[in-house]
Short mmCIF file of C-alpha atoms in Angstrom, two decimals:
data_model
loop_
_atom_site.label_atom_id
_atom_site.label_comp_id
_atom_site.label_asym_id
_atom_site.label_seq_id
_atom_site.Cartn_x
_atom_site.Cartn_y
_atom_site.Cartn_z
CA MET A 554 109.56 188.07 100.03
CA THR A 555 106.33 187.09 97.94
CA GLU A 556 103.87 184.93 99.49
CA THR A 557 103.02 181.53 97.52
CA PRO A 558 99.40 180.72 97.92
CA ASP A 559 98.81 177.12 99.42
CA GLU A 560 98.00 174.46 96.78
CA PRO A 561 94.22 173.87 96.98
CA ALA A 562 93.08 170.68 98.79
CA GLU A 563 92.38 167.60 96.50
CA ASP A 564 88.77 167.40 97.67
CA LEU A 565 87.95 171.05 96.57
CA PRO A 566 84.80 170.73 94.30
CA THR A 567 86.39 173.43 91.67
CA PRO A 568 89.98 173.92 91.06
CA SER A 569 91.67 177.20 90.66
CA LEU A 570 92.50 178.66 87.17
CA ALA A 571 95.91 177.47 87.75
CA ASP A 572 94.79 173.81 88.19
CA LEU A 573 92.79 174.30 84.95
CA MET A 574 95.84 175.08 82.98
CA ALA A 575 98.00 172.20 84.31
CA GLY A 576 98.64 169.25 81.95
CA GLU A 577 99.32 168.94 78.32
CA GLU A 578 96.83 168.08 75.34
CA ASP A 579 98.61 167.59 72.07
CA ASP A 580 95.45 167.56 70.10
CA LEU A 581 93.88 170.76 71.52
CA SER A 582 95.20 174.33 71.66
CA ASP A 583 96.07 175.93 74.85
CA ALA A 584 92.93 177.95 74.72
CA ASP A 585 90.78 175.06 74.02
CA TYR A 586 92.12 172.95 76.46
CA VAL A 587 91.66 175.50 79.22
CA ALA A 588 88.02 175.94 78.02
CA SER A 589 87.21 172.41 78.08
CA ARG A 590 88.57 171.99 81.63
CA VAL A 591 86.65 175.01 82.66
CA ALA A 592 83.47 173.50 81.29
CA GLU A 593 84.33 170.37 83.20
CA ALA A 594 84.85 172.29 86.58
CA THR A 595 81.70 174.55 86.28
CA ARG A 596 79.28 173.48 89.04
CA PRO A 597 75.54 173.74 87.91
CA GLY A 598 74.22 176.81 89.56
CA PHE A 599 77.57 178.21 90.60
CA HIS A 600 78.25 181.74 89.09
CA SER A 601 81.48 183.44 88.69
CA GLY A 602 83.35 186.23 86.88
CA PHE A 603 84.92 189.54 86.78
CA VAL A 604 83.75 193.13 87.49
CA CYS A 605 85.81 196.27 87.45
CA PHE A 606 85.05 199.52 89.19
CA VAL A 607 85.74 202.55 87.08
CA GLY A 608 85.22 206.45 87.64
CA ARG A 609 86.84 209.63 87.97
CA PRO A 610 89.74 209.98 90.57
CA ASN A 611 88.64 209.89 94.12
CA ALA A 612 85.14 208.30 93.31
CA GLY A 613 85.47 205.77 96.02
CA LYS A 614 86.38 202.89 94.07
CA SER A 615 89.42 201.43 96.17
CA THR A 616 87.08 202.06 99.47
CA LEU A 617 84.20 200.03 97.75
CA THR A 618 86.71 197.11 96.54
CA ASN A 619 87.79 196.90 100.44
CA ALA A 620 84.55 196.98 101.58
CA LEU A 621 83.22 193.97 99.25
CA VAL A 622 86.26 191.90 99.97
CA GLY A 623 86.22 192.65 103.57
CA ALA A 624 89.86 193.44 103.86
CA ARG A 625 92.12 196.26 103.06
CA ILE A 626 93.78 195.15 99.78
CA ALA A 627 93.71 198.71 98.33
CA ILE A 628 95.00 201.88 99.69
CA ALA A 629 92.21 204.58 99.83
CA THR A 630 93.07 208.23 100.66
CA ASP A 631 91.56 211.63 99.89
CA LYS A 632 94.29 212.38 97.16
CA PRO A 633 93.16 212.07 93.76
CA GLU A 634 94.78 209.42 91.34
CA THR A 635 95.84 207.38 94.46
CA THR A 636 95.55 203.75 92.78
CA ARG A 637 98.33 203.00 90.26
CA HIS A 638 97.97 199.15 89.74
CA VAL A 639 94.95 196.88 88.79
CA ILE A 640 94.15 195.20 91.96
CA ARG A 641 92.05 192.00 92.22
CA GLY A 642 89.97 191.25 95.16
CA VAL A 643 88.06 187.86 95.67
CA VAL A 644 84.50 187.71 97.06
CA SER A 645 83.62 184.00 97.62
CA THR A 646 80.05 182.74 98.65
CA GLU A 647 78.50 179.20 98.60
CA ASP A 648 77.06 179.69 95.08
CA ALA A 649 79.41 182.39 93.63
CA GLN A 650 82.86 183.81 93.32
CA LEU A 651 83.16 187.43 92.30
CA VAL A 652 86.38 188.69 91.20
CA VAL A 653 86.61 192.49 91.90
CA ILE A 654 89.33 194.69 89.82
CA ASP A 655 90.06 198.06 91.00
CA THR A 656 91.49 200.24 88.41
CA PRO A 657 92.95 203.62 88.34
CA GLY A 658 90.79 206.55 87.99
CA LEU A 659 90.49 207.62 84.32
CA HIS A 660 91.82 210.99 84.12
CA LYS A 661 93.59 213.68 81.68
CA PRO A 662 97.32 212.29 81.59
CA ARG A 663 100.19 214.77 82.26
CA THR A 664 102.92 212.39 82.29
CA LEU A 665 103.79 208.91 80.48
CA LEU A 666 102.77 207.30 83.78
CA GLY A 667 99.28 208.96 83.52
CA GLU A 668 99.18 207.51 79.82
CA ARG A 669 100.05 204.14 80.82
CA LEU A 670 97.49 203.98 83.67
CA ASN A 671 94.66 205.12 81.29
CA ASP A 672 95.71 202.35 78.78
CA LEU A 673 95.50 199.87 81.89
CA VAL A 674 92.10 201.09 82.69
CA ARG A 675 90.80 200.59 78.98
CA GLY A 676 92.37 197.38 78.62
CA THR A 677 90.58 195.95 81.72
CA TRP A 678 87.18 196.94 80.48
CA SER A 679 86.97 194.41 77.48
CA GLU A 680 87.96 191.51 79.93
CA VAL A 681 85.38 191.60 82.66
CA ASP A 682 81.64 190.61 82.79
CA VAL A 683 80.39 193.54 84.66
CA ILE A 684 81.59 197.36 84.77
CA GLY A 685 80.42 199.11 87.74
CA VAL A 686 80.47 203.02 86.93
CA CYS A 687 80.98 204.86 90.31
CA LEU A 688 79.40 208.10 90.35
CA PRO A 689 79.65 209.71 93.80
CA CYS A 690 76.62 211.21 95.52
CA ASN A 691 78.61 214.36 96.65
CA GLN A 692 79.47 215.51 93.30
CA ARG A 693 77.37 216.60 90.36
CA ILE A 694 77.57 214.24 87.48
CA GLY A 695 79.95 216.48 85.07
CA PRO A 696 81.96 216.19 81.77
CA GLY A 697 84.20 213.74 83.36
CA ASP A 698 81.64 211.29 84.05
CA THR A 699 79.94 211.86 80.74
CA PHE A 700 83.51 211.14 78.88
CA LEU A 701 83.97 207.89 80.99
CA VAL A 702 80.59 206.49 80.21
CA ARG A 703 80.71 207.56 76.49
CA GLN A 704 84.11 205.74 76.27
CA ILE A 705 82.53 202.53 77.64
CA ALA A 706 79.49 202.86 75.31
CA GLU A 707 81.85 202.78 72.33
CA LEU A 708 83.35 199.37 73.36
CA GLY A 709 82.86 196.63 70.60
CA HIS A 710 82.21 194.35 73.24
CA ARG A 711 80.23 195.93 76.13
CA PRO A 712 79.90 194.12 79.54
CA ALA A 713 77.05 194.44 81.68
CA LEU A 714 76.89 197.93 83.26
CA VAL A 715 75.69 198.81 86.78
CA ALA A 716 75.71 202.37 88.34
CA VAL A 717 77.25 202.89 91.64
CA ALA A 718 76.21 206.15 93.55
CA THR A 719 78.99 205.88 96.06
CA LYS A 720 79.20 208.12 99.26
CA SER A 721 75.55 207.94 99.85
CA ASP A 722 76.16 208.71 103.27
CA LEU A 723 77.37 212.25 102.65
CA VAL A 724 74.12 213.58 101.25
CA SER A 725 70.46 214.02 102.31
CA ASP A 726 67.69 211.92 100.93
CA SER A 727 66.52 214.69 98.51
CA ARG A 728 70.13 215.08 97.12
CA LEU A 729 70.24 211.32 96.71
CA MET A 730 67.04 211.17 94.63
CA GLU A 731 68.27 213.94 92.56
CA HIS A 732 71.40 212.27 91.69
CA LEU A 733 69.79 209.10 91.08
CA ALA A 734 67.53 211.07 88.49
CA SER A 735 70.80 212.24 86.87
CA ILE A 736 72.26 209.00 86.31
CA THR A 737 68.91 208.01 84.62
CA ALA A 738 69.25 211.21 82.48
CA LEU A 739 72.84 210.04 81.68
CA GLU A 740 71.48 206.80 80.26
CA ASP A 741 69.19 208.69 77.95
CA GLU A 742 71.90 211.16 76.73
CA LEU A 743 74.33 208.52 76.08
CA GLY A 744 72.35 205.50 74.67
CA VAL A 745 73.39 203.38 77.45
CA HIS A 746 71.43 201.04 79.78
CA PHE A 747 72.24 200.39 83.27
CA GLU A 748 71.18 196.97 84.46
CA HIS A 749 70.87 198.28 88.04
CA ILE A 750 71.47 201.78 89.91
CA VAL A 751 72.57 201.21 93.44
CA PRO A 752 73.17 203.76 95.92
CA CYS A 753 75.70 202.69 98.79
CA SER A 754 78.20 203.88 101.10
CA ALA A 755 81.20 201.80 101.57
CA VAL A 756 82.55 203.81 104.86
CA ALA A 757 79.09 203.31 106.42
CA GLY A 758 78.56 199.75 105.15
CA GLU A 759 75.09 201.00 103.76
CA GLN A 760 73.88 198.64 100.51
CA VAL A 761 77.34 196.88 100.37
CA ASP A 762 75.71 193.40 100.53
CA GLU A 763 73.07 194.50 98.13
CA LEU A 764 75.53 195.50 95.63
CA ARG A 765 77.48 192.35 96.06
CA GLU A 766 74.11 190.26 95.39
CA THR A 767 73.44 192.54 92.41
CA LEU A 768 76.77 191.94 90.80
CA ILE A 769 76.75 188.21 91.39
CA SER A 770 73.32 188.15 89.70
CA LEU A 771 74.60 189.31 86.58
CA LEU A 772 77.76 186.67 86.36
CA PRO A 773 77.63 183.75 84.09
CA GLU A 774 77.91 180.25 85.35
CA GLY A 775 81.55 179.33 85.91
CA PRO A 776 84.29 177.79 88.23
CA ALA A 777 85.84 179.09 91.20
CA TYR A 778 89.03 180.71 89.79
CA TYR A 779 90.69 180.99 93.33
CA PRO A 780 90.84 178.69 96.30
CA GLU A 781 88.39 178.96 99.24
CA GLY A 782 89.64 181.70 101.44
CA GLU A 783 91.95 183.57 99.17
CA ILE A 784 91.00 187.50 98.88
CA THR A 785 93.62 188.72 96.78
CA GLU A 786 96.52 187.53 94.33
CA GLU A 787 98.62 190.64 95.14
CA PRO A 788 102.07 189.64 96.09
CA THR A 789 103.02 190.63 99.68
CA GLU A 790 105.51 192.88 98.54
CA THR A 791 103.16 194.88 96.51
CA LEU A 792 100.76 195.26 99.32
CA VAL A 793 103.42 196.36 101.69
CA ALA A 794 104.75 198.93 99.27
CA GLU A 795 101.29 200.13 98.93
CA LEU A 796 100.57 200.61 102.64
CA ILE A 797 103.97 202.58 102.90
CA ARG A 798 102.72 204.79 100.01
CA GLU A 799 99.36 205.32 101.89
CA ALA A 800 101.16 206.51 105.01
CA ALA A 801 103.64 208.76 102.85
CA LEU A 802 100.54 210.52 100.99
CA ASP A 803 99.09 211.53 104.54
CA GLY A 804 99.70 215.41 105.17
CA VAL A 805 101.55 216.23 102.17
CA ARG A 806 101.05 219.28 99.73
CA GLU A 807 98.93 218.79 96.78
CA GLU A 808 101.69 218.76 94.41
CA LEU A 809 103.59 215.90 96.00
CA PRO A 810 101.32 212.95 95.75
CA HIS A 811 101.71 212.45 92.16
CA SER A 812 105.36 212.04 92.66
CA ILE A 813 105.75 209.68 95.30
CA ALA A 814 106.34 206.00 94.37
CA VAL A 815 107.69 203.07 96.86
CA GLU A 816 110.10 200.43 95.87
CA ILE A 817 110.77 197.47 98.24
CA VAL A 818 114.82 196.98 98.55
CA GLU A 819 114.66 194.15 100.61
CA MET A 820 112.08 192.05 102.60
CA GLY A 821 112.30 188.65 104.69
CA GLU A 822 111.80 187.39 108.08
CA ARG A 823 114.92 187.92 110.37
CA PRO A 824 116.91 184.78 110.91
CA ASP A 825 117.58 183.21 114.23
CA ARG A 826 114.33 184.40 115.76
CA PRO A 827 112.32 182.23 117.95
CA ALA A 828 109.29 180.75 116.38
CA ASP A 829 107.00 182.49 118.67
CA ARG A 830 108.55 185.92 118.12
CA PRO A 831 108.97 186.40 114.45
CA LEU A 832 110.18 189.70 113.06
CA LEU A 833 109.79 190.76 109.34
CA ASP A 834 112.53 193.32 108.15
CA VAL A 835 111.63 195.76 105.38
CA VAL A 836 114.04 198.24 103.67
CA ALA A 837 112.06 200.26 101.31
CA SER A 838 112.77 203.45 99.23
CA LEU A 839 110.37 206.36 98.99
CA ILE A 840 110.86 207.85 95.54
CA VAL A 841 110.34 211.56 94.65
CA GLU A 842 111.36 213.60 91.62
CA ARG A 843 113.05 216.47 92.87
CA GLU A 844 115.49 217.36 95.88
CA SER A 845 113.02 219.72 97.30
CA GLN A 846 110.33 216.97 97.45
CA LYS A 847 112.99 214.99 99.42
CA GLY A 848 113.29 217.52 102.12
CA ILE A 849 109.22 217.89 102.28
CA MET A 850 109.22 213.92 102.72
CA ILE A 851 111.84 213.85 105.38
CA GLY A 852 110.34 216.73 107.31
CA HIS A 853 111.81 218.96 109.95
CA LYS A 854 114.52 217.21 111.85
CA GLY A 855 113.17 213.82 110.31
CA ALA A 856 109.69 214.25 111.84
CA HIS A 857 107.67 213.21 108.61
CA ILE A 858 109.50 210.29 107.75
CA LYS A 859 109.32 209.10 111.35
CA GLN A 860 105.73 209.40 111.18
CA VAL A 861 105.35 207.57 107.91
CA GLY A 862 107.42 204.70 109.46
CA THR A 863 105.11 204.53 112.48
CA ASP A 864 101.97 204.73 110.68
CA ALA A 865 103.21 201.94 108.04
CA ARG A 866 104.44 199.59 110.46
CA ALA A 867 101.31 199.37 112.31
CA GLN A 868 99.28 198.86 108.98
CA ILE A 869 101.89 196.19 107.91
CA THR A 870 101.68 194.27 111.24
CA ALA A 871 97.79 194.43 111.12
CA LEU A 872 98.01 192.99 107.43
CA LEU A 873 100.50 190.46 108.10
CA GLY A 874 100.33 189.53 111.68
CA THR A 875 103.96 189.98 112.20
CA PRO A 876 105.88 192.51 114.02
CA VAL A 877 107.75 194.67 111.62
CA HIS A 878 111.17 196.54 111.40
CA LEU A 879 110.89 199.18 108.53
CA ASP A 880 113.97 200.97 107.54
CA LEU A 881 112.86 203.81 104.95
CA GLN A 882 115.24 205.80 102.81
CA VAL A 883 114.09 208.80 100.43
CA LYS A 884 115.53 208.71 97.08
CA VAL A 885 115.25 211.06 93.98
CA LEU A 886 114.72 209.84 90.40
CA LYS A 887 114.36 212.90 88.50
CA ASP A 888 111.05 213.27 86.65
CA TRP A 889 110.48 209.41 87.17
CA GLN A 890 106.87 209.74 86.10
CA SER A 891 108.12 210.61 82.27
CA ASP A 892 111.05 208.37 82.08
CA PRO A 893 110.30 204.92 80.32
CA LYS A 894 113.45 203.35 82.06
CA TYR A 895 112.28 204.48 85.76
CA LEU A 896 108.52 203.47 84.93
CA ASN A 897 109.67 200.00 83.79
CA ARG A 898 112.00 199.53 87.07
CA LEU A 899 108.98 200.53 89.27
CA GLY A 900 106.45 198.04 87.60
CA PHE A 901 104.53 200.63 85.61
#
């Protein structure tokens, strides 16, 4: 079951991007027609655009995305390489609309999946107005950060850059100042310019509002691409699958997180339920690569898979506001991370 956004009301001052593309113009190309409709819909003084957060794995990108949007649209764990999809969150204010794109962490790929995720990250860079480079305060700036920023510096069309010193709540004031100095040194070393350097903590809520205003200040004038009140374009099935995967990642061994994927087999409201007592049925497969991993995921006498179900049900119910009956299965797809057929099937 994939939710379809409600049609925007007719009196909205700025139509969505889908509205802008509606209709036909024989004497204009599709691109020219959309551009002309965007120009018509742009309200003087209203700013809109796209920002993506990049950084090494576990740099706090997903947590920051959730903090800016004000809802959990991206899963966040202490396991590296958790994010596997480009996730868009919408931040709307009276005078602006900021579309936040959370991307997987750029990393040295070990599988075909890793290669595809890196390509996804690089492809996003050229499509945004601002890149927020996440540099966690509790880690020294190292070769991975240098490599990442150098890659951005070599873009033909370079968006505005903002350095985001994430996890500022985990360090002392003196360590924070040292970290900010290291970011400035990185500018000099690589010949890039950060429009702003913003320390913040998404977990503690420190400087998140300031970061939002900083990002909005760098956006061009433009239309609202999404209706008021919409916070993500992610299909409900994708959000549910990610919440199940988040629950499955908790407490597993280091080598297992990379091997876990979730596939929604069936999802829908149970028929013949009273209107005031709906129930959502979800059947999902937890995908692993080896039989030994299947045993770990199930746990002793099924203890781990039961805990995953309990945790995931609570999160899905909180997200959708509907009680959930969750049926979890564990399935082995041998070496799925390097098999194009399996990757395509799982949406990568």
